[in-house]
CSV table of C-alpha atoms and ligand atoms in Angstrom, one decimal:
chain,number,residue,atom,x,y,z
A,245,MET,CA,24.4,43.0,-43.4
A,246,PHE,CA,21.4,40.9,-42.7
A,247,VAL,CA,18.3,42.8,-41.7
A,248,PRO,CA,15.5,40.8,-40.2
A,249,GLU,CA,12.0,41.4,-41.7
A,250,ARG,CA,10.1,43.8,-39.5
A,251,VAL,CA,6.8,42.0,-40.0
A,252,TRP,CA,7.6,38.4,-39.9
A,253,TRP,CA,4.2,37.3,-39.1
A,254,LYS,CA,2.0,36.3,-42.0
A,255,PRO,CA,-1.8,35.9,-42.1
A,256,LEU,CA,-3.0,32.4,-41.0
A,257,SER,CA,-2.9,29.8,-43.7
A,258,ARG,CA,-6.2,28.0,-44.3
A,259,PRO,CA,-5.1,24.6,-42.6
A,260,GLU,CA,-3.9,26.8,-39.6
A,261,LYS,CA,-7.4,28.4,-39.3
A,262,SER,CA,-9.2,25.0,-39.9
A,263,TRP,CA,-7.2,23.4,-37.0
A,264,LEU,CA,-7.6,26.4,-34.7
A,265,ILE,CA,-11.3,26.2,-35.1
A,266,ILE,CA,-11.4,22.4,-34.6
A,267,ALA,CA,-9.3,22.8,-31.3
A,268,LEU,CA,-11.6,25.6,-30.0
A,269,VAL,CA,-14.8,23.5,-30.8
A,270,TRP,CA,-13.2,20.5,-29.1
A,271,CYS,CA,-12.2,22.6,-26.0
A,272,LEU,CA,-15.9,23.9,-25.8
A,273,PHE,CA,-17.4,20.5,-26.3
A,274,LEU,CA,-15.1,19.0,-23.4
A,275,THR,CA,-15.8,22.0,-21.2
A,276,ALA,CA,-19.7,21.4,-21.7
A,277,MET,CA,-19.3,17.8,-21.1
A,278,MET,CA,-17.9,18.2,-17.6
A,279,PRO,CA,-21.3,19.5,-16.0
A,280,LEU,CA,-23.3,17.6,-18.5
A,281,TRP,CA,-21.8,14.1,-17.7
A,282,PHE,CA,-22.4,14.9,-14.0
A,283,VAL,CA,-26.0,14.9,-15.0
A,284,LEU,CA,-26.1,12.4,-17.8
A,285,GLY,CA,-23.4,9.9,-16.6
A,286,ARG,CA,-24.3,7.0,-14.5
A,287,GLN,CA,-20.9,7.0,-12.6
A,288,ASN,CA,-21.8,9.1,-9.9
A,289,VAL,CA,-22.9,7.4,-6.7
A,290,PRO,CA,-25.8,9.5,-5.0
A,291,ALA,CA,-24.4,10.1,-1.7
A,292,GLU,CA,-25.4,11.5,1.8
A,293,THR,CA,-23.1,11.9,4.7
A,294,TYR,CA,-23.7,12.1,8.4
A,295,THR,CA,-21.1,12.6,11.3
A,296,VAL,CA,-20.8,9.6,13.5
A,297,THR,CA,-18.2,8.8,16.2
A,298,PRO,CA,-16.2,5.6,15.6
A,299,GLN,CA,-17.6,4.2,18.9
A,300,GLN,CA,-21.4,4.9,17.6
A,301,TYR,CA,-20.6,3.4,14.2
A,302,ARG,CA,-19.1,0.3,15.8
A,303,GLU,CA,-22.3,-0.2,17.8
A,304,ILE,CA,-24.6,0.2,15.0
A,305,VAL,CA,-22.5,-2.4,13.0
A,306,ASP,CA,-22.4,-4.9,15.8
A,307,ALA,CA,-26.1,-4.5,16.4
A,308,PHE,CA,-26.7,-5.0,12.7
A,309,THR,CA,-24.3,-7.9,12.3
A,310,ALA,CA,-25.9,-9.7,15.4
A,311,GLN,CA,-29.5,-9.2,14.0
A,312,TYR,CA,-28.9,-10.5,10.4
A,313,GLN,CA,-25.8,-13.0,10.6
A,314,VAL,CA,-26.4,-16.1,8.5
A,315,ASP,CA,-22.9,-17.6,8.4
A,316,THR,CA,-19.1,-17.0,9.1
A,317,LEU,CA,-16.4,-16.9,6.5
A,318,ASN,CA,-12.8,-16.8,7.5
A,319,GLY,CA,-13.8,-15.7,11.0
A,320,VAL,CA,-15.9,-12.7,9.5
A,321,PRO,CA,-19.7,-12.8,9.9
A,322,VAL,CA,-21.7,-13.0,6.8
A,323,VAL,CA,-24.8,-10.9,7.1
A,324,GLU,CA,-28.0,-11.2,5.0
A,325,PRO,CA,-30.1,-8.0,5.6
A,326,PRO,CA,-33.7,-7.6,4.5
A,327,ALA,CA,-34.2,-6.4,0.9
A,328,GLY,CA,-34.1,-2.7,0.5
A,329,SER,CA,-32.9,-2.0,3.9
A,330,ASP,CA,-29.9,0.0,5.4
A,331,VAL,CA,-26.7,-2.1,5.3
A,332,TYR,CA,-23.6,-1.3,7.1
A,333,LEU,CA,-19.9,-1.8,6.4
A,334,LEU,CA,-17.1,-1.0,8.6
A,335,ALA,CA,-13.6,-0.5,7.6
A,336,ARG,CA,-10.7,-0.7,10.1
A,337,GLN,CA,-7.2,-1.9,10.1
A,338,TRP,CA,-7.1,-4.3,8.5
A,339,GLN,CA,-10.4,-5.7,7.7
A,340,TRP,CA,-13.9,-5.1,6.2
A,341,TYR,CA,-16.6,-6.1,8.3
A,342,PRO,CA,-19.0,-7.8,8.2
A,343,ILE,CA,-19.4,-9.6,4.8
A,344,LEU,CA,-22.7,-8.4,3.1
A,345,LYS,CA,-25.0,-10.7,1.2
A,346,LEU,CA,-27.3,-8.7,-1.0
A,347,LYS,CA,-30.1,-9.5,-3.4
A,348,LYS,CA,-29.8,-8.7,-7.3
A,349,GLY,CA,-32.1,-6.0,-8.4
A,350,THR,CA,-33.0,-4.7,-5.0
A,351,PRO,CA,-32.0,-1.1,-3.8
A,352,TYR,CA,-30.0,-0.8,-0.6
A,353,ARG,CA,-28.6,2.2,1.4
A,354,LEU,CA,-25.1,1.2,1.9
A,355,HIS,CA,-23.4,2.9,4.9
A,356,ILE,CA,-19.6,3.0,5.2
A,357,SER,CA,-17.3,4.3,7.8
A,358,SER,CA,-14.0,3.7,9.3
A,359,THR,CA,-13.2,3.3,13.1
A,360,ASP,CA,-9.5,4.3,12.8
A,361,VAL,CA,-7.7,5.8,9.8
A,362,GLN,CA,-8.8,6.7,6.3
A,363,HIS,CA,-9.4,3.6,3.9
A,364,GLY,CA,-10.4,3.3,0.3
A,365,PHE,CA,-13.5,1.1,-0.6
A,366,SER,CA,-12.9,-0.3,-4.0
A,367,LEU,CA,-15.5,-2.7,-5.4
A,368,GLN,CA,-14.1,-5.0,-8.1
A,369,PRO,CA,-14.6,-5.6,-11.0
A,370,VAL,CA,-17.2,-2.9,-11.4
A,371,ASN,CA,-14.8,-0.3,-10.1
A,372,LEU,CA,-16.9,1.5,-7.5
A,373,ASN,CA,-14.5,3.6,-5.4
A,374,LEU,CA,-15.5,5.5,-2.1
A,375,GLN,CA,-13.4,7.2,0.4
A,376,VAL,CA,-14.0,5.9,4.0
A,377,LEU,CA,-13.3,8.3,6.7
A,378,PRO,CA,-13.5,8.0,10.4
A,379,GLY,CA,-16.1,10.3,11.8
A,380,TYR,CA,-18.3,10.1,8.7
A,381,ASP,CA,-21.0,7.8,7.7
A,382,TYR,CA,-21.2,7.9,4.0
A,383,VAL,CA,-24.4,6.6,2.6
A,384,ALA,CA,-24.4,5.2,-1.2
A,385,LYS,CA,-27.7,4.2,-2.7
A,386,ILE,CA,-26.7,1.0,-4.7
A,387,THR,CA,-28.7,-1.6,-6.6
A,388,PRO,CA,-26.8,-4.8,-7.7
A,389,THR,CA,-27.3,-5.6,-11.1
A,390,GLN,CA,-25.6,-8.9,-11.4
A,391,ALA,CA,-25.3,-12.0,-9.2
A,392,GLY,CA,-21.8,-13.1,-8.0
A,393,ASP,CA,-19.0,-12.6,-5.7
A,394,TYR,CA,-17.4,-9.2,-5.9
A,395,SER,CA,-14.0,-8.2,-4.4
A,396,ILE,CA,-13.6,-5.3,-2.0
A,397,VAL,CA,-10.1,-4.0,-1.7
A,398,CYS,CA,-8.6,-1.1,0.1
A,399,ASN,CA,-7.1,1.4,-2.3
A,400,GLU,CA,-5.9,4.1,0.4
A,401,PHE,CA,-2.7,3.3,2.0
A,402,CYS,CA,-3.7,2.5,5.7
A,403,ALA,CA,-0.2,1.4,7.1
A,404,ILE,CA,1.4,-2.0,7.3
A,405,GLY,CA,-1.3,-4.4,6.8
A,406,HIS,CA,-2.9,-2.3,3.8
A,407,HIS,CA,-2.4,-5.1,1.2
A,408,LEU,CA,-4.2,-7.6,3.4
A,409,MET,CA,-7.4,-5.5,3.5
A,410,ALA,CA,-9.6,-7.4,1.0
A,411,SER,CA,-13.0,-9.0,1.5
A,412,LYS,CA,-15.9,-9.7,-0.8
A,413,LEU,CA,-19.6,-8.7,-1.4
A,414,ILE,CA,-22.0,-11.4,-2.4
A,415,VAL,CA,-25.0,-10.8,-4.6
A,416,THR,CA,-27.6,-13.5,-5.0
A,417,ASP,CA,-30.3,-13.9,-7.5
B,729,CUA,CU1,-7.2,0.1,4.5
B,729,CUA,CU2,-5.5,0.4,2.9
């Protein structure tokens, strides 16, 4: 008759021990990097939020657009606000409004809100992504580092015209 060994576990072999130590150190390193990267990484957009009604936000954006409009592109106003000022972007089904023209190397306070449903602000190719919610004015401090035309797409499904919700952001030298 076959009798299984009562003590079947053996002491860890050397390579097993080494790999366990490597795995543990790696886990500790990754765990430490989560809070560290929040401080050291440059990927976090400093943000403030305020509550605002869709009606209030629309009025702010309309006044801002009327004051600084310099052009029109595909029926959407192009707005060139003063360097370093508060700039406003409105998301709605299915448009980004207005088109912002910013200066390279200048800090701006970019306000974003929606007047209907949730949208997703995605700036390409730099891959800056922010949630856009009705009722909240989200302020991101941004400084464009390179001149050119950037694409803005919506990356949050917002019903039938979602795929049409694209625009651009212009950065001049
Ligand atoms: Cu707006 Cu999808």
